[in-house]
Amino acid sequence: MGAVRLFLFAGPEIGERNDAVEKLRTAARKESGQLDEYSLYAGETPITDVAGLLTNESLFADARFIVLKNADVIKKKDDIALLASLPAVHTQKNATPVSTLVLISDAVSIDKKLEAVVPKENRKIFWELFENRKEQWLKNFFQKSGFRIETDAIELILELVENNTDALSSECSRFFSCFEQGHLVTAAEVERIIAHNREESPFTLFDALSSSNETPQQRLETALAILQKIKLSKDSSGIQLLAGLTYCFRKLRQWHSLQNGTQRPSDFELKTAGFTSQKARTQYTSAARLWTAAQTEAILTEIARTDMDIRTLGQQPETLLLQMLLYTIVVKNGAEREEIFYGQL
């Protein structure tokens, strides 16, 4: 049985986190040669299956490289004990072949017992970039590709695009196919190319749901339109959409807990909790006006319930279940569906 090297990469800065995973993957290929590679989601793939992949021999590869996302949902004692029982490479010198398990979480922290399974030197939190770093990152990104960009255009991009380097690089690469090198990108061009053509995601959906300056009817209409666009995309997945919404509403729960004391949280406390950008703080302030802490918990329960229904019933009723969920979130603030549809009978 080969040894297993464990890593934990947490935090919201997806771009830098992905780069770190790729460095590990390259090193693993150099070390072990042919790899069996997997990208899995905790909550969808049983931990027993993950452990089996890591410890069972393969006919076609010397080692395995597994990226296990949503690691923050791993909380069962038996699952953590199983991962802890893996033959860790840091306790076996020169053990070969070596497989790799990278635990990924958008949240800043995971279950402390699970965290303890991973060697301290293999844990890293990828914090969201500070505002001044985001602006400089964007300016450098355009300069490296031979473009210039106005300050107003940078500010507009940061308003329109999810503030991690993965999303920023993906969206901003569009300009390189639209203009020749040396072009100065303006705010008007950002408006035309990104604002009117941006791809929808769970994060843009949450942004529409939490727009407190609109009526519930307006929010629901916008949310349903975004849902339709997401469902029409080639990579549409109801389960992944729900995972994104779960992340957003867990962040809202965290926001409520920070605001619960007699004193407002300090800038340091907000940054430590992952609310580094003014955009994120504005967004969750707006969301907190719409949903109390109790309603946020109710919404998380309904999201989990919808996830279970989709897994049980299959894809056929998926769109209807997601539409019902959005209605529950916007109009009923998390009230159970039986209460909505049968409570008056």
PDB file of C-alpha atoms in Angstrom, residues 1-2 4 36 38 40 45-58 63-64 66 68 79 82-83 85-87 99 101:
ATOM      1  CA  MET A   1       0.000   0.000   0.000  1.00  0.00           C
ATOM      2  CA  GLY A   2       1.474   3.363  -1.044  1.00  0.00           C
ATOM      3  CA  VAL A   4      -0.524   9.436   1.004  1.00  0.00           C
ATOM      4  CA  ASP A  36      -4.731   8.744 -11.910  1.00  0.00           C
ATOM      5  CA  TYR A  38      -9.709  12.928  -9.808  1.00  0.00           C
ATOM      6  CA  LEU A  40     -14.390  15.153  -6.370  1.00  0.00           C
ATOM      7  CA  THR A  45     -18.505  11.227  -2.974  1.00  0.00           C
ATOM      8  CA  PRO A  46     -18.372   9.103   0.220  1.00  0.00           C
ATOM      9  CA  ILE A  47     -15.102   9.425   2.147  1.00  0.00           C
ATOM     10  CA  THR A  48     -14.817   5.619   2.063  1.00  0.00           C
ATOM     11  CA  ASP A  49     -14.615   5.855  -1.755  1.00  0.00           C
ATOM     12  CA  VAL A  50     -11.950   8.575  -1.548  1.00  0.00           C
ATOM     13  CA  ALA A  51      -9.881   6.474   0.872  1.00  0.00           C
ATOM     14  CA  GLY A  52     -10.314   3.440  -1.363  1.00  0.00           C
ATOM     15  CA  LEU A  53      -9.004   5.322  -4.390  1.00  0.00           C
ATOM     16  CA  LEU A  54      -5.956   6.442  -2.424  1.00  0.00           C
ATOM     17  CA  THR A  55      -5.039   3.075  -0.913  1.00  0.00           C
ATOM     18  CA  ASN A  56      -6.006   0.525  -3.589  1.00  0.00           C
ATOM     19  CA  GLU A  57      -3.515  -0.324  -6.304  1.00  0.00           C
ATOM     20  CA  SER A  58      -4.110   0.853  -9.850  1.00  0.00           C
ATOM     21  CA  ALA A  63      -0.084   7.022  -7.807  1.00  0.00           C
ATOM     22  CA  ARG A  64      -3.266   9.035  -7.561  1.00  0.00           C
ATOM     23  CA  ILE A  66      -7.240  13.666  -5.780  1.00  0.00           C
ATOM     24  CA  LEU A  68     -11.571  16.940  -2.816  1.00  0.00           C
ATOM     25  CA  ASP A  79     -14.997  10.079   8.027  1.00  0.00           C
ATOM     26  CA  LEU A  82     -10.755   7.232   8.154  1.00  0.00           C
ATOM     27  CA  LEU A  83      -8.709  10.087   6.665  1.00  0.00           C
ATOM     28  CA  SER A  85      -5.824   6.422   9.329  1.00  0.00           C
ATOM     29  CA  LEU A  86      -4.337   6.874   5.844  1.00  0.00           C
ATOM     30  CA  PRO A  87      -0.633   5.952   5.688  1.00  0.00           C
ATOM     31  CA  SER A  99      -0.535   9.571  -3.753  1.00  0.00           C
ATOM     32  CA  LEU A 101      -5.088  14.233  -1.446  1.00  0.00           C
TER      33      LEU A 101
END
